[in-house]
mmCIF file of C-alpha atoms and ligand atoms in Angstrom:
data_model
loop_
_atom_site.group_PDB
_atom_site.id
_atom_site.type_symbol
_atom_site.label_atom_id
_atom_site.label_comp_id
_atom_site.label_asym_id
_atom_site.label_seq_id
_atom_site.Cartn_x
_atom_site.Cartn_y
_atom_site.Cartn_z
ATOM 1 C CA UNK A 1 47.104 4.752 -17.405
ATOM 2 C CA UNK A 2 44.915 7.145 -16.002
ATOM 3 C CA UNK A 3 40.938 6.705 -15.788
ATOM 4 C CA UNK A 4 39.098 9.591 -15.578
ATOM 5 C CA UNK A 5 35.790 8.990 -13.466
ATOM 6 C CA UNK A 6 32.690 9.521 -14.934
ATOM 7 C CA UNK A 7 30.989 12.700 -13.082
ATOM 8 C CA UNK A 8 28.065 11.883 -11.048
ATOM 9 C CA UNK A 9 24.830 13.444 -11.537
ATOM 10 C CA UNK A 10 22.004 14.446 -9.549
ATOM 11 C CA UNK A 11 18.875 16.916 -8.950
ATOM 12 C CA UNK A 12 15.450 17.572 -7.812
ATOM 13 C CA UNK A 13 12.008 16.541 -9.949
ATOM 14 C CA UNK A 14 9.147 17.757 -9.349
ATOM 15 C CA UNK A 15 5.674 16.414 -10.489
ATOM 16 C CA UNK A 16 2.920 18.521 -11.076
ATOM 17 C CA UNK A 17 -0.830 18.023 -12.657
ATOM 18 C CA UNK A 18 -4.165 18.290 -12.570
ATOM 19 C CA UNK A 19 -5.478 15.360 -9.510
ATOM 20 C CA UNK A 20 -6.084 12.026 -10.288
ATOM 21 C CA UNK A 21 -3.362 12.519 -13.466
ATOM 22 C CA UNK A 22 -1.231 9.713 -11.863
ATOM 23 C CA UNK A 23 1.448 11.215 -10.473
ATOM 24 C CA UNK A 24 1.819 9.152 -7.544
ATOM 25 C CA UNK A 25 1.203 5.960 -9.282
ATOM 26 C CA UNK A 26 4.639 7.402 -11.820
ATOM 27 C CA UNK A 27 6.711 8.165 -8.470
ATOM 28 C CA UNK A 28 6.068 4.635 -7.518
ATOM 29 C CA UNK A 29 6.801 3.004 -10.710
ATOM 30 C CA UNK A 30 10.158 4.878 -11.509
ATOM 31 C CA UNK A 31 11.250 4.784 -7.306
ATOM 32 C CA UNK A 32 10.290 0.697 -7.406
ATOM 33 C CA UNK A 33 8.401 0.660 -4.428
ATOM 34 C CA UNK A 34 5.371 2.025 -3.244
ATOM 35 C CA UNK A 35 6.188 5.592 -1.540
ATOM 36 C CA UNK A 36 3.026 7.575 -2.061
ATOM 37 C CA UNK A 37 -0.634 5.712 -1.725
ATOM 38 C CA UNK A 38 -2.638 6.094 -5.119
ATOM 39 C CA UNK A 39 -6.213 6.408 -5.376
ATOM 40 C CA UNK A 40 -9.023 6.829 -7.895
ATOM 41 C CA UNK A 41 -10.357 9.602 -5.894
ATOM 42 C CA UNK A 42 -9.096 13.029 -6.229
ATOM 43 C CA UNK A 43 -7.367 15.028 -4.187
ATOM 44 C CA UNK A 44 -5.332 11.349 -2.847
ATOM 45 C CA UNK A 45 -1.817 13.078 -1.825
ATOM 46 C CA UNK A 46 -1.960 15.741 0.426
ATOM 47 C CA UNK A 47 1.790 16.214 1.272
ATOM 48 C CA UNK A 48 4.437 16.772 -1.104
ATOM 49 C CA UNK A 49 6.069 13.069 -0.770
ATOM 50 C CA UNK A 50 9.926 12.523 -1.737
ATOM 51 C CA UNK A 51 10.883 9.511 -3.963
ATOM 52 C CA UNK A 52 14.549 8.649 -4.653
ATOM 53 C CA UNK A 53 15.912 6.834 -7.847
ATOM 54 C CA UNK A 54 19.430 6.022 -8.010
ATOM 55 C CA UNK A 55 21.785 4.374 -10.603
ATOM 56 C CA UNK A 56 25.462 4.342 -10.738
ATOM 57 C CA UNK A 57 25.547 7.133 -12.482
ATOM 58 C CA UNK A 58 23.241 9.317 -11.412
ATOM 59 C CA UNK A 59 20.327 10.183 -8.557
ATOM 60 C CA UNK A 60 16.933 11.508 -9.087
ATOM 61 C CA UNK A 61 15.351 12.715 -6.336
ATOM 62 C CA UNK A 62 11.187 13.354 -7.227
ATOM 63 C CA UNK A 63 8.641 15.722 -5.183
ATOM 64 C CA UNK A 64 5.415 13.705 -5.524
ATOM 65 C CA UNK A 65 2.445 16.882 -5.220
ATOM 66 C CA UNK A 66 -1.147 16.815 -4.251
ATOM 67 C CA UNK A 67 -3.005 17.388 -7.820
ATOM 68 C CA UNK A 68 -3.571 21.268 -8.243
ATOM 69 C CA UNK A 69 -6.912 22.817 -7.515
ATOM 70 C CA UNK A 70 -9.022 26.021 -6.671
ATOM 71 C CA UNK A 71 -9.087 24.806 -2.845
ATOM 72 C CA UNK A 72 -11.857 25.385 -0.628
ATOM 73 C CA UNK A 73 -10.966 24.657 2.690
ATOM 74 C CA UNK A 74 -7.557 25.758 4.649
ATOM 75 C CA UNK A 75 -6.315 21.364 4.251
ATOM 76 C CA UNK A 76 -6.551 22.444 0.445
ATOM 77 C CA UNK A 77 -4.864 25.967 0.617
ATOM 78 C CA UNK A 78 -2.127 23.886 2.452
ATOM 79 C CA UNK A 79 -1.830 21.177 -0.166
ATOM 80 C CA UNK A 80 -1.448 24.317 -2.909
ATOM 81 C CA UNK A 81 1.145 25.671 -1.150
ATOM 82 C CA UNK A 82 3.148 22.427 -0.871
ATOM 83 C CA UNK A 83 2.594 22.258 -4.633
ATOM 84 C CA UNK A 84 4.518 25.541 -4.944
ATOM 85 C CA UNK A 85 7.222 25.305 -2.250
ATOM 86 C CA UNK A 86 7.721 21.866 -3.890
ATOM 87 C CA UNK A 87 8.767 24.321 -7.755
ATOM 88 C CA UNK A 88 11.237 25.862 -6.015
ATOM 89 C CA UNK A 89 14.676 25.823 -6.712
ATOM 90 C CA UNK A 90 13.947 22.560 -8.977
ATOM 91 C CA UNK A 91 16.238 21.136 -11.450
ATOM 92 C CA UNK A 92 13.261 19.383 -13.859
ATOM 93 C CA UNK A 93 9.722 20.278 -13.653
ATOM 94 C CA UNK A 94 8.030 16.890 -15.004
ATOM 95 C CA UNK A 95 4.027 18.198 -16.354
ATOM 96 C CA UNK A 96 1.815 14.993 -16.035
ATOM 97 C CA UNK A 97 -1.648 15.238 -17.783
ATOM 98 C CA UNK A 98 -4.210 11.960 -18.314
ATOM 99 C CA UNK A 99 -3.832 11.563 -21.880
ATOM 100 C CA UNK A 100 -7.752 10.079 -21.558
ATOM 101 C CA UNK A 101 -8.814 13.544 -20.583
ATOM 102 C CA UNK A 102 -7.245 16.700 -21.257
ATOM 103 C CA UNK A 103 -9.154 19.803 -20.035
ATOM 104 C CA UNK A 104 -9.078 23.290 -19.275
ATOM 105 C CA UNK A 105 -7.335 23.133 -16.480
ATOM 106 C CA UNK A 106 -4.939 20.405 -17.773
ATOM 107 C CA UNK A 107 -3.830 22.745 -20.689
ATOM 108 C CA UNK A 108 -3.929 26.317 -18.622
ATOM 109 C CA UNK A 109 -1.152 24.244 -16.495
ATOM 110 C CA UNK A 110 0.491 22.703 -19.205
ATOM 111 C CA UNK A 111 0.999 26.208 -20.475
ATOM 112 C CA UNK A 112 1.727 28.299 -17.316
ATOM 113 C CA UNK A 113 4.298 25.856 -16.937
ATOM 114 C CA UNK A 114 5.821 26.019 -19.891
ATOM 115 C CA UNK A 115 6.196 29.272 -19.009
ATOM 116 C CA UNK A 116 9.128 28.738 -16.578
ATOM 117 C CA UNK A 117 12.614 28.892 -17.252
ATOM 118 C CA UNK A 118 13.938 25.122 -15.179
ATOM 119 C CA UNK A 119 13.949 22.610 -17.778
ATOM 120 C CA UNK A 120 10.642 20.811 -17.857
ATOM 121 C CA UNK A 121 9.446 18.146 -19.652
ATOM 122 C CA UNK A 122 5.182 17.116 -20.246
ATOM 123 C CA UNK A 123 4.590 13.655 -19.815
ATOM 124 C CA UNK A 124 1.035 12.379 -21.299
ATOM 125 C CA UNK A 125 -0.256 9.553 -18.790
ATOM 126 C CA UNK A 126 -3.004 6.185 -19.047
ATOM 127 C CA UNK A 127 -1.800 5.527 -23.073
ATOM 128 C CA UNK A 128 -2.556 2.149 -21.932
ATOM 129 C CA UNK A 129 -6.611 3.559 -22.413
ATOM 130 C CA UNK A 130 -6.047 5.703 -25.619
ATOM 131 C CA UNK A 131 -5.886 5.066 -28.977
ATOM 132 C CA UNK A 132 -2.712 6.398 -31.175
ATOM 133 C CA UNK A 133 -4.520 9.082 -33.393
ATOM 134 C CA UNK A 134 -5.865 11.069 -30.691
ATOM 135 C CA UNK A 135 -1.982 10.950 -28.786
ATOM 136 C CA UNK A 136 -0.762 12.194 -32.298
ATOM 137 C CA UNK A 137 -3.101 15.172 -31.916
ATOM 138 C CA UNK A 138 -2.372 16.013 -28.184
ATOM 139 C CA UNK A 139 1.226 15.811 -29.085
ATOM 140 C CA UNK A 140 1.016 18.430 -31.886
ATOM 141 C CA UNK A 141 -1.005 20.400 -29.919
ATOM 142 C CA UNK A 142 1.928 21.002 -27.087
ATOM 143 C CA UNK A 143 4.610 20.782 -29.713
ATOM 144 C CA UNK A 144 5.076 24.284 -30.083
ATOM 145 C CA UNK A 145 4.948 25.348 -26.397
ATOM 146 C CA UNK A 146 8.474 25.313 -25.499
ATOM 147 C CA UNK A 147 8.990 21.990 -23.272
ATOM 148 C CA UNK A 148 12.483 19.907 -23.384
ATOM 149 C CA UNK A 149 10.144 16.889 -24.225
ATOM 150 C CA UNK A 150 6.777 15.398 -24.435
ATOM 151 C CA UNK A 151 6.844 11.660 -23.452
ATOM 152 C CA UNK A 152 3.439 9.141 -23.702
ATOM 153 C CA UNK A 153 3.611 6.811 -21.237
ATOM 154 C CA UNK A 154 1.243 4.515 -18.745
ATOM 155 C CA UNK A 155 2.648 4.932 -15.010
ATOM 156 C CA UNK A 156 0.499 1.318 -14.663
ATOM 157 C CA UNK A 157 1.848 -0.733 -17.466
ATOM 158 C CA UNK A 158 5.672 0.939 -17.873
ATOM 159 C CA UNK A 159 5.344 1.927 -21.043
ATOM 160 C CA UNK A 160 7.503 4.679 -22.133
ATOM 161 C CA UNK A 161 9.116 5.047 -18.644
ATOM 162 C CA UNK A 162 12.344 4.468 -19.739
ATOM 163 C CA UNK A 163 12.080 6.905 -23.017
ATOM 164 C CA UNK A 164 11.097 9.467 -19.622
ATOM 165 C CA UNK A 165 13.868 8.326 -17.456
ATOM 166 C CA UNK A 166 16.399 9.214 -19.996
ATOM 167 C CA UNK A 167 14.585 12.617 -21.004
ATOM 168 C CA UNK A 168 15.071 13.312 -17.141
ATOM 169 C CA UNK A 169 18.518 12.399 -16.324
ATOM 170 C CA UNK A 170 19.684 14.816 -19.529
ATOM 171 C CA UNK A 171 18.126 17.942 -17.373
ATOM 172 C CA UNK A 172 20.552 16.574 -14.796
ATOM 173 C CA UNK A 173 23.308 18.569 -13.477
ATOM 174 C CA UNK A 174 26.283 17.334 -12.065
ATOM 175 C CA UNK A 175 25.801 16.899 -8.670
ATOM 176 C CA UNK A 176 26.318 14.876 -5.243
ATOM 177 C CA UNK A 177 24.197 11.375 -4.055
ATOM 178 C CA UNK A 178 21.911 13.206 -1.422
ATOM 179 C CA UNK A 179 20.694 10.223 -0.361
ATOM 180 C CA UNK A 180 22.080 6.965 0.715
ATOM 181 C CA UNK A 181 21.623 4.068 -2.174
ATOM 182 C CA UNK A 182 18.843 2.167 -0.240
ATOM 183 C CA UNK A 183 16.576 4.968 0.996
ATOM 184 C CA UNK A 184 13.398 5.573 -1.229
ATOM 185 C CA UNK A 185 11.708 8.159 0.578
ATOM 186 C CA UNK A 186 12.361 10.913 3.733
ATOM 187 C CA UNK A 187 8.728 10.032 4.942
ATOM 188 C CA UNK A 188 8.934 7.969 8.744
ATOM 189 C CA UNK A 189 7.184 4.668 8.593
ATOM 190 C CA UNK A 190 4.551 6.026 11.168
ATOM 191 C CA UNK A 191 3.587 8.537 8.525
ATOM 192 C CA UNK A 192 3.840 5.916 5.939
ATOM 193 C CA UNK A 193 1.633 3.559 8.032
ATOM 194 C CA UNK A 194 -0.795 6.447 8.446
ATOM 195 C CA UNK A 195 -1.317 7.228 4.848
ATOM 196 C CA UNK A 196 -2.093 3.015 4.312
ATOM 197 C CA UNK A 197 -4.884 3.264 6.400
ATOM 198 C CA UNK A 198 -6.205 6.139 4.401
ATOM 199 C CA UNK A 199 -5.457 4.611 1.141
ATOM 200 C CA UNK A 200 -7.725 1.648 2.706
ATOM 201 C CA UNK A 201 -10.360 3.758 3.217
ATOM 202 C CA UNK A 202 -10.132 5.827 -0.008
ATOM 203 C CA UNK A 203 -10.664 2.582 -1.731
ATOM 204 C CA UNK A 204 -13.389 1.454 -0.164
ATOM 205 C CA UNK A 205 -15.395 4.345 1.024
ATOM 206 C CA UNK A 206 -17.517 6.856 -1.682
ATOM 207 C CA UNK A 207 -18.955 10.255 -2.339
ATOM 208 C CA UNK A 208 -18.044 13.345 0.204
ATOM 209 C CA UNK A 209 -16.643 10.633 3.008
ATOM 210 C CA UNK A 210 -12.821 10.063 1.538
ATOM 211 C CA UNK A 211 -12.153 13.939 1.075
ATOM 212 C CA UNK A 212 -13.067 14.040 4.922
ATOM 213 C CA UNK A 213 -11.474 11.840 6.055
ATOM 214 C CA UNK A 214 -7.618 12.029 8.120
ATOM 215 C CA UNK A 215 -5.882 9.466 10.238
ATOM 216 C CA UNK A 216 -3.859 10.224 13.405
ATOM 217 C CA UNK A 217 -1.010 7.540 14.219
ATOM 218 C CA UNK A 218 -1.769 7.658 18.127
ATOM 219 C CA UNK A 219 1.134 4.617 19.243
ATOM 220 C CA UNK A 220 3.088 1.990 17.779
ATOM 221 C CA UNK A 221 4.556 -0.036 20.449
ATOM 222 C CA UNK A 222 6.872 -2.940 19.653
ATOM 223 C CA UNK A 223 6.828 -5.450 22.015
ATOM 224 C CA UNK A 224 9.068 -7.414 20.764
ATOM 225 C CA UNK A 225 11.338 -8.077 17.207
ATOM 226 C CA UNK A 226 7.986 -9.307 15.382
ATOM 227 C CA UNK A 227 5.472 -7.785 16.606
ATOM 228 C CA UNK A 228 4.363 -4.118 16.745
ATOM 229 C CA UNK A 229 0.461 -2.615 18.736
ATOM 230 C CA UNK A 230 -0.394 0.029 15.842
ATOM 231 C CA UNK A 231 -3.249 2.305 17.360
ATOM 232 C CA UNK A 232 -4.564 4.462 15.117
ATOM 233 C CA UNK A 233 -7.629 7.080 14.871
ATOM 234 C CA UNK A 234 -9.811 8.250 11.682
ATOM 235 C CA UNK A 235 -11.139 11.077 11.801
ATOM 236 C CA UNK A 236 -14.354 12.215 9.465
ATOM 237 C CA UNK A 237 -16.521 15.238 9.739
ATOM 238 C CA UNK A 238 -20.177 13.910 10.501
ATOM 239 C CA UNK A 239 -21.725 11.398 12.559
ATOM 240 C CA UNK A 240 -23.326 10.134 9.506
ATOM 241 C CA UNK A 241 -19.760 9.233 8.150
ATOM 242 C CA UNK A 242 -18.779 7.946 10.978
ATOM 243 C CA UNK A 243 -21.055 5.309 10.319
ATOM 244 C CA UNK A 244 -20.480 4.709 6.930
ATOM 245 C CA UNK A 245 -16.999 4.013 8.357
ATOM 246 C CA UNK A 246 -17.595 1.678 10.905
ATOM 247 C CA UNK A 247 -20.184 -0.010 8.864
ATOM 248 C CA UNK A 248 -22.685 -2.683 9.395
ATOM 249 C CA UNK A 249 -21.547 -4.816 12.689
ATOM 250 C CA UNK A 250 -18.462 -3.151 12.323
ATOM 251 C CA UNK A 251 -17.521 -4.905 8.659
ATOM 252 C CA UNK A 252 -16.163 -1.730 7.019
ATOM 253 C CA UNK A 253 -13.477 -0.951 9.692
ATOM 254 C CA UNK A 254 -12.645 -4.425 10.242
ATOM 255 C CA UNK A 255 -12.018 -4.526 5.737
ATOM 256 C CA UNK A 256 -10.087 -1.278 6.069
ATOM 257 C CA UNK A 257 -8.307 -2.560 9.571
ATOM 258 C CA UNK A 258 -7.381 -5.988 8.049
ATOM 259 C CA UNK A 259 -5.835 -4.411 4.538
ATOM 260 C CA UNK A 260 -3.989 -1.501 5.909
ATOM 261 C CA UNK A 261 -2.137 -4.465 8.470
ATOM 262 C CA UNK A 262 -1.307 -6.429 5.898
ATOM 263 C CA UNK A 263 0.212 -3.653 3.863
ATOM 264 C CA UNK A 264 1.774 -2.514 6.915
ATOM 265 C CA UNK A 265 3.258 -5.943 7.770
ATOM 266 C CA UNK A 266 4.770 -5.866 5.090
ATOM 267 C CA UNK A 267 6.339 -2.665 5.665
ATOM 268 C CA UNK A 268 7.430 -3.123 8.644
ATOM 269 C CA UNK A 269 8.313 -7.050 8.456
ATOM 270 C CA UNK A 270 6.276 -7.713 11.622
ATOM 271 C CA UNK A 271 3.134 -9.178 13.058
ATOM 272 C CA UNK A 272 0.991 -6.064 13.619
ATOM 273 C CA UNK A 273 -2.269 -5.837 16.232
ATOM 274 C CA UNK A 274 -4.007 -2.842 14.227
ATOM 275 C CA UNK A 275 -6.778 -0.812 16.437
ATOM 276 C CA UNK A 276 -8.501 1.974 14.528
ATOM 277 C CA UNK A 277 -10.710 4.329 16.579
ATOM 278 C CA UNK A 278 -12.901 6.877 14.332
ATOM 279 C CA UNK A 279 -13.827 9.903 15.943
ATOM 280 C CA UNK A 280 -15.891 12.732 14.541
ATOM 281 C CA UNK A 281 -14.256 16.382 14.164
ATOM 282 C CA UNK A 282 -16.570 18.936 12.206
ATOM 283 C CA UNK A 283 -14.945 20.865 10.008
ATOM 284 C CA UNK A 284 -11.475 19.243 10.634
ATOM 285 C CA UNK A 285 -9.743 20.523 7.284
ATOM 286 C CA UNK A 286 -10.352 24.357 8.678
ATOM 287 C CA UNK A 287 -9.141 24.118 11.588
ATOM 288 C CA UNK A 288 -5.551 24.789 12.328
ATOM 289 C CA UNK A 289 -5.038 22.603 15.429
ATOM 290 C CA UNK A 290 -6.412 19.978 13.804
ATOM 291 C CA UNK A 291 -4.738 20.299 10.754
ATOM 292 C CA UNK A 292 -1.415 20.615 12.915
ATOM 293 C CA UNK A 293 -2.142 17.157 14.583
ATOM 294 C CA UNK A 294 -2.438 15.859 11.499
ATOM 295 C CA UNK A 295 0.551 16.859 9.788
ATOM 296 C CA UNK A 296 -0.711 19.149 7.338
ATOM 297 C CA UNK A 297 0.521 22.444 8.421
ATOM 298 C CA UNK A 298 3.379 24.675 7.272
ATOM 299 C CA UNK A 299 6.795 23.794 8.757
HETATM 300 N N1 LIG B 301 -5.206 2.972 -16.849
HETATM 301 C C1 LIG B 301 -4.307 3.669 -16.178
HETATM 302 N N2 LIG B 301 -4.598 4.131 -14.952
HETATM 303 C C2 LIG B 301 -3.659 4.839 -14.291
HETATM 304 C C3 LIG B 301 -2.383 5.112 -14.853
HETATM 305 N N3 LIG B 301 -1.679 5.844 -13.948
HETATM 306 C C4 LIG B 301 -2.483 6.012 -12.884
HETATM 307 N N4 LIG B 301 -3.676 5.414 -13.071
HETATM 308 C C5 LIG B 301 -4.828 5.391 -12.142
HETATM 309 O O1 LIG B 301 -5.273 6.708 -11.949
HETATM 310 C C6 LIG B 301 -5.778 6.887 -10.620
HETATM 311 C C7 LIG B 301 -5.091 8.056 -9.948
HETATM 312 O O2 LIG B 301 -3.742 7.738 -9.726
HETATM 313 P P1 LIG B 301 -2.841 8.546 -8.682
HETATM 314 O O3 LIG B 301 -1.447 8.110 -8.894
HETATM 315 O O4 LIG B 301 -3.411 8.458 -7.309
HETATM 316 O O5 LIG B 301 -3.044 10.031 -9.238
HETATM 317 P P2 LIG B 301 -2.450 11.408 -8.646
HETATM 318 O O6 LIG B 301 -2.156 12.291 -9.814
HETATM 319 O O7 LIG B 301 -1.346 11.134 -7.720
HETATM 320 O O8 LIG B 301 -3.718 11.972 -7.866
HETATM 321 P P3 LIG B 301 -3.755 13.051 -6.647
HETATM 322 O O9 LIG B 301 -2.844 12.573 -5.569
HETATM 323 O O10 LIG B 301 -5.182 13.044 -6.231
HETATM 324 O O11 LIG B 301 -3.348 14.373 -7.225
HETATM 325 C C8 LIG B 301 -5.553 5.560 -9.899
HETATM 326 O O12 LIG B 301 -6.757 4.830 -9.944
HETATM 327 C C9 LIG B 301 -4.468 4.889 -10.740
HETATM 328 O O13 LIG B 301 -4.505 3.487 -10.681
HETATM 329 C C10 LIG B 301 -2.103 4.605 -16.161
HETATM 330 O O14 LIG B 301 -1.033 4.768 -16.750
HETATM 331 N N5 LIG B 301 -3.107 3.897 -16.766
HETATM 332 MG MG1 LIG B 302 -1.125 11.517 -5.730
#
């Protein structure tokens, strides 16, 4: 007798959202391992960052966007148009809005996207921090709009994420396993290790300094099978900031330096030496040769 195989199915997500919405902390959650750093500052991804999720049956293969905005400097025009390149030729557009806070700008995106003919689905984020009556009400409000499905869920607690996963793998089509089973992400580890430094300092650092603020991977030298020399430079735009950064006696770097190596330890599954350097570049996020050294230009 005669099995027929199951087909296999596979396509492209994108997310897309106001900043802050929790997009990157979703990626994480439904990839299962940290690909994209998360912040409570806006404006935290700056790349669009792949995330793969596979299953016998099927692959999903999420664009993780910087939150959309009215930018103001050339870094932000950039991060817009990764936002759209990241649209195109998608299979499912996945909306996220914070359920906590719907404005404006939430539902002028919620609609515009709506407009679009790929199958698209709104997912309402942080129901962990809402009660149920006003969910009802946001619900209704985007019944009528047109989407394949509106899902509550919290990124943080996993709630709802499967009633989402299966939402998404129906706007599957049939389709090939891009990727191999183990690999979670296209970004390289220096990259990776670049983007935990800034996390570091998004956490810890306030006002105007974490939108400034940009780290160049300058070596990683193994010198031997457990243990890697990570140098690495922030950048900021004012001497002021620079300050801030480096702190009193030094303490800031040295809390920023000693959680972004332990992070990256465990990345790497080696002993790491991490030496930051911050250096002070006016106006960084206008100007191109900058922004080309630090990965955020057009390929
Ligand atoms: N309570 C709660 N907080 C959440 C949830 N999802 C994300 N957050 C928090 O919201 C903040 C923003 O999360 P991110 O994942 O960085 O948001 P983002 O949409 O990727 O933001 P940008 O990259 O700036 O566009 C972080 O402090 C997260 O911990 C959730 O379901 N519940
Ligand atoms: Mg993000």
């Amino acid at each position: 007798m005669t099995q027929t195989k199951k087909p296999f199915h596979s396509g492209f997500v994108t997310i897309v959202g106001r900043p802050n919405v929790g997009k990157s902390t979703l990626m994480n959650a439904l990839v299962g391992e940290k690909v994209a750093i998360v912040s409570n500052r806006p404006q935290t991804t700056r790349n669009r960052i792949m995330g793969v999720m596979t299953r016998p049956d099927w692959q999903m293969v999420f664009l993780d966007t910087p939150g959309i905005h009215n930018p103001r400097t050339r870094l932000g025009e950039y991060m817009m148009q990764s936002v759209r390149e990241a649209m195109d030729g998608m299979d499912v557009i996945l909306v996220l809005a914070d359920a906590t806070q719907v404005g404006e700008h939430d539902r002028q995106i919620i609609r515009d996207m709506a407009g679009r003919k790929t199958p698209k689905l709104l997912a309402l984020n942080k129901i962990d921090l809402l009660p149920k009556e006003r969910l009802l009400g946001l619900i209704a409000e985007f019944a009528e709009l047109g989407y394949d499905g509106i899902v509550p869920i919290s990124a943080k607690t996993g709630d709802g994420l499967d009633v989402l996963t299966e939402a998404l793998v129906k706007g599957l089509p049939e389709g090939p396993k891009y990727f191999p089973d183990d690999m979670m992400t296209d970004q390289p580890e220096r990259l990776i290790c670049a983007e935990m430094i800034r996390e570091k300092a998004l956490l810890h650092l306030r006002d105007e300094v974490p939108h400034g603020i940009g780290v160049e991977m300058m070596a990683m030298n193994k010198e031997n099978d457990h243990f890697m020399e990570i140098h690495a430079t922030i950048y900021c735009e004012r001497d002021a900031h620079k300050g801030i950064i480096i702190g009193k006696h030094g303490a800031m770097l040295q809390l920023i330096g000693s959680e972004a190596r332990a992070d990256i330890e465990q990345l790497l599954g080696m002993h790491v030496n991490l030496k930051l350097w911050v250096k002070v570049r006016p106006d960084w996020r206008n100007r191109m040769d900058d922004l080309r050294t630090l990965g955020y230009d057009s390929k």
